[in-house]
CSV table of C-alpha atoms and ligand atoms in Angstrom, one decimal:
chain,number,residue,atom,x,y,z
T,1,MET,CA,-36.6,-4.3,-1.6
T,2,ASN,CA,-37.6,-7.1,-3.8
T,3,THR,CA,-35.6,-10.3,-4.0
T,4,MET,CA,-34.4,-10.9,-7.5
T,5,THR,CA,-32.8,-14.0,-8.9
T,6,LEU,CA,-31.0,-14.1,-12.2
T,7,ASP,CA,-31.1,-17.6,-13.5
T,8,ALA,CA,-31.7,-19.3,-16.8
T,9,GLY,CA,-35.3,-19.8,-15.8
T,10,HIS,CA,-36.7,-16.3,-16.0
T,11,ALA,CA,-34.1,-13.7,-16.9
T,12,ALA,CA,-34.5,-11.6,-20.0
T,13,PRO,CA,-36.9,-13.7,-22.1
T,14,ALA,CA,-36.2,-11.3,-25.0
T,15,GLN,CA,-32.5,-12.4,-25.2
T,16,PRO,CA,-32.2,-15.9,-23.9
T,17,GLU,CA,-29.3,-16.7,-26.3
T,18,SER,CA,-27.1,-14.0,-24.7
T,19,LEU,CA,-27.6,-15.2,-21.1
T,20,GLU,CA,-24.8,-17.7,-21.0
T,21,LYS,CA,-22.2,-15.3,-22.3
T,22,GLU,CA,-23.3,-12.5,-20.0
T,23,THR,CA,-23.9,-14.3,-16.8
T,24,VAL,CA,-20.6,-14.8,-14.9
T,25,ASP,CA,-21.6,-18.1,-13.6
T,26,SER,CA,-25.0,-19.7,-13.6
T,27,GLN,CA,-25.2,-19.4,-9.8
T,28,THR,CA,-24.8,-15.6,-9.8
T,29,LYS,CA,-27.7,-14.1,-8.0
T,30,VAL,CA,-29.0,-10.5,-8.1
T,31,ARG,CA,-30.9,-10.5,-4.8
T,32,GLU,CA,-31.3,-6.8,-4.5
T,33,THR,CA,-29.7,-3.6,-5.7
T,34,VAL,CA,-26.5,-3.1,-3.8
T,35,GLY,CA,-25.0,0.3,-2.9
T,36,GLN,CA,-26.8,3.6,-2.6
T,37,PRO,CA,-29.9,3.8,-4.8
T,38,PHE,CA,-31.6,6.5,-2.7
T,39,CYS,CA,-30.7,10.1,-1.9
T,40,ASP,CA,-32.1,12.7,0.5
T,41,ASP,CA,-32.6,15.4,-2.1
T,42,ALA,CA,-34.3,13.4,-4.9
T,43,LYS,CA,-35.4,15.2,-8.0
T,44,LEU,CA,-36.7,12.0,-9.6
T,45,ARG,CA,-37.7,9.0,-7.7
T,46,MET,CA,-38.5,5.6,-9.1
T,47,ARG,CA,-40.0,2.8,-7.0
T,48,GLY,CA,-40.6,-0.8,-8.1
T,49,VAL,CA,-40.6,0.0,-11.8
T,50,ASN,CA,-41.2,-2.9,-14.2
T,51,VAL,CA,-41.3,-2.3,-18.0
T,52,PHE,CA,-42.6,-4.8,-20.5
T,53,TYR,CA,-42.6,-4.9,-24.3
T,54,GLY,CA,-45.6,-7.1,-25.0
T,55,GLU,CA,-44.9,-10.2,-22.9
T,56,ALA,CA,-41.1,-9.6,-22.6
T,57,GLN,CA,-40.0,-7.9,-19.4
T,58,ALA,CA,-37.2,-5.4,-20.1
T,59,ILE,CA,-36.9,-3.8,-16.6
T,60,HIS,CA,-37.3,-5.6,-13.3
T,61,GLU,CA,-38.3,-3.9,-10.0
T,62,VAL,CA,-36.0,-0.9,-10.4
T,63,SER,CA,-35.9,1.6,-7.5
T,64,LEU,CA,-33.6,4.5,-7.8
T,65,ASP,CA,-33.4,8.2,-7.0
T,66,ILE,CA,-31.8,10.8,-9.1
T,67,GLY,CA,-30.7,13.7,-7.0
T,68,ARG,CA,-31.0,17.4,-7.6
T,69,ASN,CA,-28.0,18.8,-9.5
T,70,GLU,CA,-26.5,15.4,-9.8
T,71,VAL,CA,-25.3,13.5,-12.8
T,72,VAL,CA,-26.1,9.8,-12.7
T,73,ALA,CA,-24.6,7.5,-15.3
T,74,MET,CA,-26.3,4.3,-16.5
T,75,ILE,CA,-23.9,1.7,-17.7
T,76,GLY,CA,-24.2,-2.0,-18.7
T,77,PRO,CA,-24.1,-4.4,-21.6
T,78,SER,CA,-26.1,-3.8,-24.8
T,79,GLY,CA,-29.8,-4.7,-24.3
T,80,CYS,CA,-29.7,-4.5,-20.5
T,81,GLY,CA,-32.4,-1.8,-20.5
T,82,LYS,CA,-30.6,1.5,-20.1
T,83,SER,CA,-32.6,3.3,-22.8
T,84,THR,CA,-35.8,1.7,-21.6
T,85,PHE,CA,-35.0,2.9,-18.1
T,86,LEU,CA,-34.2,6.5,-19.3
T,87,ARG,CA,-37.4,6.7,-21.3
T,88,CYS,CA,-39.4,5.9,-18.2
T,89,LEU,CA,-38.3,9.2,-16.7
T,90,ASN,CA,-40.2,11.4,-19.2
T,91,ARG,CA,-42.7,8.9,-20.5
T,92,MET,CA,-41.1,8.5,-23.8
T,93,ASN,CA,-41.9,4.8,-23.6
T,94,ASP,CA,-45.6,5.9,-24.1
T,95,THR,CA,-44.7,6.4,-27.7
T,96,ILE,CA,-43.9,2.7,-28.1
T,97,ASP,CA,-47.2,0.8,-28.6
T,98,SER,CA,-46.2,-2.5,-27.0
T,99,CYS,CA,-44.5,-0.9,-24.0
T,100,ARG,CA,-46.1,-1.0,-20.6
T,101,VAL,CA,-44.6,0.7,-17.5
T,102,GLU,CA,-45.6,-0.4,-13.9
T,103,GLY,CA,-44.5,1.1,-10.6
T,104,GLU,CA,-44.1,4.6,-9.4
T,105,VAL,CA,-42.0,7.5,-10.9
T,106,THR,CA,-42.2,10.9,-9.3
T,107,LEU,CA,-40.8,14.3,-10.2
T,108,ASP,CA,-40.5,16.6,-7.2
T,109,ASP,CA,-42.6,14.1,-5.4
T,110,GLU,CA,-45.5,14.3,-7.9
T,111,PRO,CA,-46.3,11.1,-9.8
T,112,ILE,CA,-45.6,11.5,-13.6
T,113,TYR,CA,-47.7,8.4,-14.6
T,114,GLY,CA,-51.4,9.0,-14.3
T,115,PRO,CA,-54.3,9.9,-16.4
T,116,LYS,CA,-54.2,13.6,-15.4
T,117,VAL,CA,-50.6,14.2,-16.3
T,118,ASP,CA,-50.1,16.0,-19.5
T,119,VAL,CA,-46.9,14.6,-21.2
T,120,VAL,CA,-46.2,17.7,-23.2
T,121,PRO,CA,-45.3,20.0,-20.2
T,122,LEU,CA,-43.7,16.9,-18.5
T,123,ARG,CA,-41.3,16.5,-21.5
T,124,ALA,CA,-40.5,20.2,-21.3
T,125,ARG,CA,-39.5,19.7,-17.7
T,126,VAL,CA,-37.7,16.5,-18.4
T,127,GLY,CA,-35.9,17.0,-21.7
T,128,MET,CA,-34.0,14.5,-23.8
T,129,VAL,CA,-30.9,14.4,-26.0
T,130,PHE,CA,-30.5,11.3,-28.2
T,131,GLN,CA,-27.6,9.2,-29.4
T,132,LYS,CA,-27.6,10.6,-32.9
T,133,PRO,CA,-27.9,14.4,-33.2
T,134,ASN,CA,-31.3,15.0,-34.7
T,135,PRO,CA,-31.7,18.7,-35.5
T,136,PHE,CA,-35.0,19.7,-37.1
T,137,PRO,CA,-34.8,20.5,-40.8
T,138,LYS,CA,-34.9,24.2,-39.9
T,139,SER,CA,-32.5,27.0,-39.3
T,140,ILE,CA,-30.1,27.0,-36.3
T,141,TYR,CA,-32.2,29.8,-34.8
T,142,ASP,CA,-35.5,28.0,-35.4
T,143,ASN,CA,-34.2,24.7,-33.9
T,144,VAL,CA,-33.7,26.5,-30.6
T,145,ALA,CA,-36.7,28.8,-30.8
T,146,TYR,CA,-39.1,26.0,-31.6
T,147,GLY,CA,-39.7,24.7,-28.1
T,148,PRO,CA,-40.1,28.2,-26.4
T,149,LYS,CA,-42.6,29.0,-29.1
T,150,ILE,CA,-44.8,25.9,-28.9
T,151,HIS,CA,-44.6,25.9,-25.1
T,152,GLY,CA,-45.6,29.5,-25.0
T,153,ILE,CA,-42.5,30.5,-23.1
T,154,ALA,CA,-41.8,33.4,-25.5
T,155,SER,CA,-43.5,34.8,-28.5
T,156,ARG,CA,-42.0,38.2,-29.0
T,157,ARG,CA,-39.0,38.2,-31.3
T,158,ALA,CA,-36.8,40.0,-28.8
T,159,GLU,CA,-37.6,37.5,-26.1
T,160,LEU,CA,-36.9,34.6,-28.4
T,161,ASP,CA,-33.6,36.2,-29.5
T,162,ASP,CA,-32.5,36.3,-25.9
T,163,ILE,CA,-33.5,32.6,-25.3
T,164,VAL,CA,-31.8,31.5,-28.5
T,165,GLU,CA,-28.6,33.3,-27.7
T,166,ASN,CA,-28.5,32.2,-24.0
T,167,SER,CA,-29.2,28.6,-24.9
T,168,LEU,CA,-26.5,28.5,-27.6
T,169,ARG,CA,-24.1,30.2,-25.2
T,170,ARG,CA,-24.8,27.6,-22.4
T,171,ALA,CA,-24.4,24.8,-24.9
T,172,GLY,CA,-21.0,26.3,-25.9
T,173,LEU,CA,-22.0,26.9,-29.5
T,174,TRP,CA,-22.8,30.6,-29.8
T,175,ASN,CA,-19.4,31.8,-31.0
T,176,GLU,CA,-19.4,29.1,-33.8
T,177,VAL,CA,-22.8,29.9,-35.1
T,178,LYS,CA,-23.7,33.5,-34.2
T,179,GLU,CA,-23.0,34.7,-37.8
T,180,ARG,CA,-25.1,32.0,-39.4
T,181,LEU,CA,-28.2,31.6,-37.3
T,182,ASP,CA,-30.4,31.5,-40.4
T,183,LYS,CA,-28.5,28.5,-41.9
T,184,PRO,CA,-29.8,25.0,-41.6
T,185,GLY,CA,-29.0,23.1,-38.4
T,186,THR,CA,-28.3,20.0,-40.4
T,187,GLY,CA,-25.3,21.8,-42.0
T,188,LEU,CA,-23.3,21.8,-38.8
T,189,SER,CA,-20.7,19.2,-37.9
T,190,GLY,CA,-21.8,16.2,-35.8
T,191,GLY,CA,-20.4,17.7,-32.5
T,192,GLN,CA,-22.0,21.1,-33.3
T,193,GLN,CA,-25.3,19.4,-34.1
T,194,GLN,CA,-25.3,17.6,-30.8
T,195,ARG,CA,-24.6,20.9,-29.0
T,196,LEU,CA,-27.4,22.4,-31.0
T,197,CYS,CA,-29.7,19.6,-29.7
T,198,ILE,CA,-28.5,20.3,-26.2
T,199,ALA,CA,-29.3,24.1,-26.8
T,200,ARG,CA,-32.7,23.1,-28.1
T,201,ALA,CA,-33.3,20.9,-25.0
T,202,ILE,CA,-32.3,23.7,-22.5
T,203,ALA,CA,-34.1,26.5,-24.4
T,204,VAL,CA,-37.4,25.4,-22.7
T,205,SER,CA,-35.7,25.6,-19.2
T,206,PRO,CA,-36.0,21.9,-18.3
T,207,GLU,CA,-35.3,20.8,-14.8
T,208,VAL,CA,-33.9,17.4,-15.9
T,209,ILE,CA,-31.9,16.4,-19.0
T,210,LEU,CA,-31.9,12.8,-20.1
T,211,MET,CA,-29.0,11.9,-22.4
T,212,ASP,CA,-28.9,8.6,-24.2
T,213,GLU,CA,-25.3,8.0,-25.4
T,214,PRO,CA,-25.0,11.6,-26.5
T,215,CYS,CA,-21.4,11.3,-27.6
T,216,SER,CA,-21.4,7.9,-29.3
T,217,ALA,CA,-21.5,9.6,-32.8
T,218,LEU,CA,-18.8,12.2,-31.9
T,219,ASP,CA,-15.0,12.4,-32.2
T,220,PRO,CA,-12.9,12.7,-29.0
T,221,ILE,CA,-12.7,16.5,-29.3
T,222,ALA,CA,-16.4,17.0,-29.7
T,223,THR,CA,-16.9,14.4,-26.9
T,224,ALA,CA,-14.6,16.4,-24.5
T,225,ARG,CA,-16.6,19.5,-25.2
T,226,ILE,CA,-19.9,17.8,-24.4
T,227,GLU,CA,-18.4,16.4,-21.2
T,228,GLU,CA,-17.3,19.8,-20.1
T,229,LEU,CA,-20.8,21.1,-20.9
T,230,ILE,CA,-22.4,18.3,-18.8
T,231,ASP,CA,-20.2,19.4,-15.9
T,232,GLU,CA,-21.3,23.0,-16.3
T,233,LEU,CA,-25.0,22.1,-16.7
T,234,ARG,CA,-25.0,20.2,-13.5
T,235,GLU,CA,-25.1,23.5,-11.6
T,236,ASN,CA,-28.6,24.1,-12.8
T,237,TYR,CA,-30.0,20.8,-14.0
T,238,THR,CA,-30.4,17.2,-12.9
T,239,ILE,CA,-28.8,14.9,-15.5
T,240,ALA,CA,-29.2,11.2,-16.2
T,241,ILE,CA,-26.8,9.9,-18.9
T,242,VAL,CA,-26.6,6.5,-20.6
T,243,THR,CA,-23.1,5.8,-21.8
T,244,HIS,CA,-21.2,2.9,-23.2
T,245,SER,CA,-17.9,4.5,-22.1
T,246,MET,CA,-16.9,3.7,-18.6
T,247,GLN,CA,-14.3,6.5,-18.9
T,248,GLN,CA,-17.0,8.9,-19.7
T,249,ALA,CA,-19.2,7.7,-16.8
T,250,ALA,CA,-16.1,8.2,-14.5
T,251,ARG,CA,-15.5,11.7,-15.8
T,252,VAL,CA,-19.0,13.2,-15.8
T,253,SER,CA,-21.0,11.5,-13.1
T,254,GLN,CA,-21.3,11.5,-9.3
T,255,ARG,CA,-23.1,8.2,-9.1
T,256,THR,CA,-23.1,5.3,-11.5
T,257,ALA,CA,-25.8,2.7,-11.9
T,258,TYR,CA,-24.9,-0.7,-13.4
T,259,PHE,CA,-27.7,-2.6,-15.2
T,260,HIS,CA,-27.7,-6.3,-16.1
T,261,LEU,CA,-30.5,-8.0,-18.0
T,262,GLY,CA,-33.0,-5.4,-16.9
T,263,HIS,CA,-32.0,-5.5,-13.2
T,264,LEU,CA,-30.3,-2.6,-11.4
T,265,VAL,CA,-27.5,-4.6,-9.9
T,266,GLU,CA,-25.5,-1.9,-8.2
T,267,VAL,CA,-25.5,1.9,-7.8
T,268,ASN,CA,-23.0,3.8,-5.9
T,269,ASP,CA,-20.8,6.8,-6.0
T,270,THR,CA,-18.9,6.6,-9.3
T,271,GLU,CA,-15.5,6.2,-7.8
T,272,THR,CA,-16.6,3.2,-5.7
T,273,VAL,CA,-18.3,1.5,-8.7
T,274,PHE,CA,-15.1,1.7,-10.7
T,275,THR,CA,-12.5,1.1,-8.0
T,276,ASN,CA,-14.3,-1.1,-5.5
T,277,PRO,CA,-17.5,-2.6,-7.1
T,278,GLN,CA,-19.6,-4.5,-4.6
T,279,HIS,CA,-21.3,-6.9,-6.9
T,280,GLU,CA,-19.5,-9.5,-8.9
T,281,LEU,CA,-21.5,-8.8,-12.0
T,282,THR,CA,-20.4,-5.1,-11.8
T,283,GLU,CA,-16.8,-6.2,-11.3
T,284,ALA,CA,-17.0,-8.6,-14.3
T,285,TYR,CA,-18.3,-5.8,-16.5
T,286,ILE,CA,-15.9,-3.1,-15.5
T,287,THR,CA,-12.9,-5.4,-15.7
T,288,GLY,CA,-14.0,-6.3,-19.3
T,289,ARG,CA,-15.0,-9.9,-18.6
T,290,PHE,CA,-18.2,-9.4,-20.5
T,291,GLY,CA,-20.2,-6.7,-22.2
G,1,LIG,N1,-39.3,-0.9,-29.1
G,1,LIG,C1,-39.0,-2.1,-28.5
G,1,LIG,N2,-39.9,-3.2,-28.8
G,1,LIG,C2,-39.6,-4.4,-28.2
G,1,LIG,N3,-38.5,-4.6,-27.4
G,1,LIG,C3,-37.7,-3.6,-27.2
G,1,LIG,C4,-37.9,-2.3,-27.7
G,1,LIG,N4,-36.9,-1.5,-27.3
G,1,LIG,C5,-36.1,-2.3,-26.5
G,1,LIG,N5,-36.6,-3.6,-26.5
G,1,LIG,C6,-35.9,-4.7,-25.8
G,1,LIG,O1,-35.8,-4.3,-24.4
G,1,LIG,C7,-34.5,-4.7,-23.9
G,1,LIG,C8,-33.7,-3.5,-23.4
G,1,LIG,O2,-33.4,-2.7,-24.5
G,1,LIG,P1,-32.8,-1.2,-24.4
G,1,LIG,O3,-32.8,-0.6,-25.7
G,1,LIG,O4,-33.4,-0.5,-23.3
G,1,LIG,O5,-31.3,-1.7,-24.0
G,1,LIG,P2,-30.0,-0.8,-23.9
G,1,LIG,O6,-29.3,-1.1,-22.6
G,1,LIG,O7,-30.3,0.7,-24.1
G,1,LIG,O8,-29.1,-1.3,-25.1
G,1,LIG,P3,-28.0,-0.6,-26.0
G,1,LIG,O9,-26.8,-0.4,-25.1
G,1,LIG,O10,-27.8,-1.5,-27.1
G,1,LIG,O11,-28.6,0.7,-26.5
G,1,LIG,C9,-33.8,-5.5,-25.0
G,1,LIG,O12,-34.1,-6.8,-24.8
G,1,LIG,C10,-34.5,-5.0,-26.3
G,1,LIG,O13,-34.5,-5.9,-27.3
G,2,LIG,MG1,-29.8,2.1,-25.6
């Protein structure tokens, strides 16, 4: 793997002023990712990925597998590249003009970057749930039915009804909304809206779900419900979740990846990361010395 050095000379040109605060000491080196970045049964595989916004490099030589039926949590200080990393996995970075992705990303061993890849079916296979619940200004029913309709998964009303009900059931929302499916999705509570967005994501039968801080706008009860749901969804899906909450990472994930200034510093089984971190930057972050 590549040798990486974090020093004041080249790390994170986008945020030079934060370097001093975030670097434990100026001699700290990130030579290579420590821990277990690879797995035998990888659903998604990333090798030597670099991401740039214009001239500024946001991700440096990241190599990581995300295993089938696994939840991997991405943690690290604000601006370290967690969202950028997540967006590489379904080419959402394509929607940002200045953004350029280099390196290899595969889904079931097929490259997802390449001129022949159609991003619309790719994003149906690799769905995304955002930080702030973003239901469409449509009914609860239509929020969930929209994807299956546009992807041609179902067109007959009875088929759509089944998909809507099943998706809402799997998202743990059916009982709360079954009497008001024709009401606007935006009229639900924040936690319900986020479960609606999860139902919308699973309605197209994705294989992977990317979640970018899905609970940060939710109260503890709604958060607990989503965390239970993530645990249930793992049986059928591969999940990559960005979280600012180390407790959440510890509760929902099997492996945790720690990012620092665009470098993947350490990835290991979650318990090891939180109880016996191998890199001093990880240790500094989890013990609250910075971040
Ligand atoms: N659209 C963009 N245009 C230019 N630079 C960007 C853009 N999005 C992110 N960046 C920069 O890339 C780096 C990584 O940002 P990113 O949003 O991936 O971090 P993050 O770890 O998700 O942070 P947070 O925890 O605050 O959400 C930062 O330096 C950020 O300023
Ligand atoms: Mg982010």
